[in-house]
Amino acid sequence: GAVVSQHPSWVICKSGTSVKIECRSLDFQATTMFWYRQFPKQSLMLMATSNEGSKATYEQGVEKDKFLINHASLTLSTLTVTSAHPEDSSFYICSTEGVPGDTQYFGPGTRLTVL
Amino acid sequence: AQRVTQPEKLLSVFKGAPVELKCNYSYSGSPELFWYVQYSRQRLQLLLRHISRESIKGFTADLNKGETSFHLKKPFAQEEDSAMYYCALSKETSGSRLTFGEGTQLTVNP
């Protein structure tokens, strides 16, 4: 299966600052990546679908101006949490879709804590 | 909108006992159903998908469209099966835009 990495694995920031999280597909080219958020003891909630070379598709209720997604290459998608607040503290997980019809391969996640 | 429900947040069984993790879904089309597993300190990974109709690590799951269920079963649980299990649904396009259930934490006691 595909290998997906995320950086950083955890980050602590002050309220009002912006944080960038990277998602890399290490061994294949991913035209589509997904960003999820997981609050403690809750399920994964899809935030947006990141498409290489085009705008991301956001799920209902997700603020696109707050969660900026850039998918500039076939191996890298970034999620920037702008003007972070304590309620944005969560576990952010990315995944990539392999060849069409394949399953998703998940990154290890990034723990964001906003003070 | 589609929805996935896992009624049990916690499930505890003894080693060697049968185990069934329940999953129900609601979706008007023809969904694709998955079970993902997350072992302690590891990333989420695919366990099985209904279109494959295969058994992975002794687990099986059958899609019951009449009952809109996709329960995960294993006849003899092992301690290494202890993990968080998520049922997930995708619309007709395979693998894309997954909707996850709340997850069931399975503990297999010695």
GROMACS .gro file of N, CA and C in nm, chain B residues 70-106:
model
  111
  185PHE      N    1  -2.355  -0.386   0.807
  185PHE     CA    2  -2.226  -0.438   0.761
  185PHE      C    3  -2.147  -0.475   0.886
  186HIS      N    4  -2.198  -0.574   0.957
  186HIS     CA    5  -2.137  -0.613   1.084
  186HIS      C    6  -2.008  -0.689   1.061
  187LEU      N    7  -1.912  -0.664   1.149
  187LEU     CA    8  -1.780  -0.729   1.143
  187LEU      C    9  -1.777  -0.845   1.242
  188LYS      N   10  -1.734  -0.961   1.194
  188LYS     CA   11  -1.738  -1.079   1.280
  188LYS      C   12  -1.606  -1.154   1.278
  189LYS      N   13  -1.579  -1.219   1.390
  189LYS     CA   14  -1.465  -1.310   1.399
  189LYS      C   15  -1.503  -1.420   1.497
  190PRO      N   16  -1.487  -1.545   1.458
  190PRO     CA   17  -1.535  -1.655   1.544
  190PRO      C   18  -1.454  -1.672   1.672
  191PHE      N   19  -1.325  -1.644   1.667
  191PHE     CA   20  -1.240  -1.664   1.785
  191PHE      C   21  -1.147  -1.543   1.800
  192ALA      N   22  -1.181  -1.455   1.890
  192ALA     CA   23  -1.103  -1.333   1.908
  192ALA      C   24  -0.966  -1.360   1.969
  193GLN      N   25  -0.869  -1.283   1.930
  193GLN     CA   26  -0.733  -1.292   1.982
  193GLN      C   27  -0.697  -1.160   2.052
  194GLU      N   28  -0.602  -1.167   2.144
  194GLU     CA   29  -0.564  -1.046   2.218
  194GLU      C   30  -0.514  -0.937   2.124
  195GLU      N   31  -0.447  -0.977   2.018
  195GLU     CA   32  -0.393  -0.878   1.923
  195GLU      C   33  -0.501  -0.810   1.839
  196ASP      N   34  -0.625  -0.856   1.853
  196ASP     CA   35  -0.735  -0.789   1.785
  196ASP      C   36  -0.781  -0.664   1.859
  197SER      N   37  -0.732  -0.645   1.979
  197SER     CA   38  -0.770  -0.526   2.056
  197SER      C   39  -0.729  -0.401   1.978
  198ALA      N   40  -0.826  -0.316   1.950
  198ALA     CA   41  -0.801  -0.198   1.867
  198ALA      C   42  -0.930  -0.119   1.856
  199MET      N   43  -0.919  -0.005   1.786
  199MET     CA   44  -1.035   0.076   1.754
  199MET      C   45  -1.079   0.040   1.613
  200TYR      N   46  -1.206   0.010   1.596
  200TYR     CA   47  -1.258  -0.030   1.467
  200TYR      C   48  -1.360   0.073   1.417
  201TYR      N   49  -1.341   0.116   1.294
  201TYR     CA   50  -1.431   0.214   1.234
  201TYR      C   51  -1.497   0.153   1.110
  202CYS      N   52  -1.627   0.166   1.105
  202CYS     CA   53  -1.701   0.131   0.985
  202CYS      C   54  -1.712   0.259   0.900
  203ALA      N   55  -1.699   0.245   0.770
  203ALA     CA   56  -1.703   0.363   0.684
  203ALA      C   57  -1.779   0.333   0.557
  204LEU      N   58  -1.834   0.437   0.501
  204LEU     CA   59  -1.916   0.426   0.380
  204LEU      C   60  -1.865   0.523   0.275
  205SER      N   61  -1.867   0.477   0.152
  205SER     CA   62  -1.834   0.564   0.040
  205SER      C   63  -1.947   0.553  -0.061
  206LYS      N   64  -1.973   0.662  -0.126
  206LYS     CA   65  -2.076   0.658  -0.229
  206LYS      C   66  -2.026   0.577  -0.348
  207GLU      N   67  -2.099   0.580  -0.456
  207GLU     CA   68  -2.073   0.490  -0.567
  207GLU      C   69  -1.927   0.491  -0.614
  208THR      N   70  -1.861   0.605  -0.608
  208THR     CA   71  -1.722   0.612  -0.650
  208THR      C   72  -1.633   0.552  -0.542
  209SER      N   73  -1.570   0.442  -0.571
  209SER     CA   74  -1.498   0.368  -0.468
  209SER      C   75  -1.386   0.448  -0.405
  210GLY      N   76  -1.377   0.440  -0.275
  210GLY     CA   77  -1.264   0.494  -0.201
  210GLY      C   78  -1.270   0.642  -0.174
  211SER      N   79  -1.362   0.713  -0.232
  211SER     CA   80  -1.359   0.857  -0.214
  211SER      C   81  -1.458   0.901  -0.108
  212ARG      N   82  -1.429   1.014  -0.046
  212ARG     CA   83  -1.517   1.081   0.050
  212ARG      C   84  -1.582   0.982   0.145
  213LEU      N   85  -1.506   0.933   0.235
  213LEU     CA   86  -1.555   0.837   0.333
  213LEU      C   87  -1.633   0.906   0.444
  214THR      N   88  -1.741   0.841   0.483
  214THR     CA   89  -1.816   0.881   0.602
  214THR      C   90  -1.793   0.773   0.707
  215PHE      N   91  -1.739   0.813   0.821
  215PHE     CA   92  -1.703   0.717   0.924
  215PHE      C   93  -1.810   0.708   1.031
  216GLY      N   94  -1.820   0.589   1.090
  216GLY     CA   95  -1.898   0.573   1.212
  216GLY      C   96  -1.817   0.622   1.330
  217GLU      N   97  -1.879   0.615   1.448
  217GLU     CA   98  -1.818   0.669   1.568
  217GLU      C   99  -1.704   0.583   1.621
  218GLY      N  100  -1.697   0.459   1.574
  218GLY     CA  101  -1.591   0.371   1.619
  218GLY      C  102  -1.630   0.285   1.737
  219THR      N  103  -1.572   0.165   1.742
  219THR     CA  104  -1.591   0.073   1.855
  219THR      C  105  -1.454   0.031   1.905
  220GLN      N  106  -1.430   0.053   2.032
  220GLN     CA  107  -1.305   0.009   2.094
  220GLN      C  108  -1.322  -0.135   2.140
  221LEU      N  109  -1.250  -0.224   2.075
  221LEU     CA  110  -1.257  -0.366   2.110
  221LEU      C  111  -1.141  -0.402   2.202
   0.00000   0.00000   0.00000
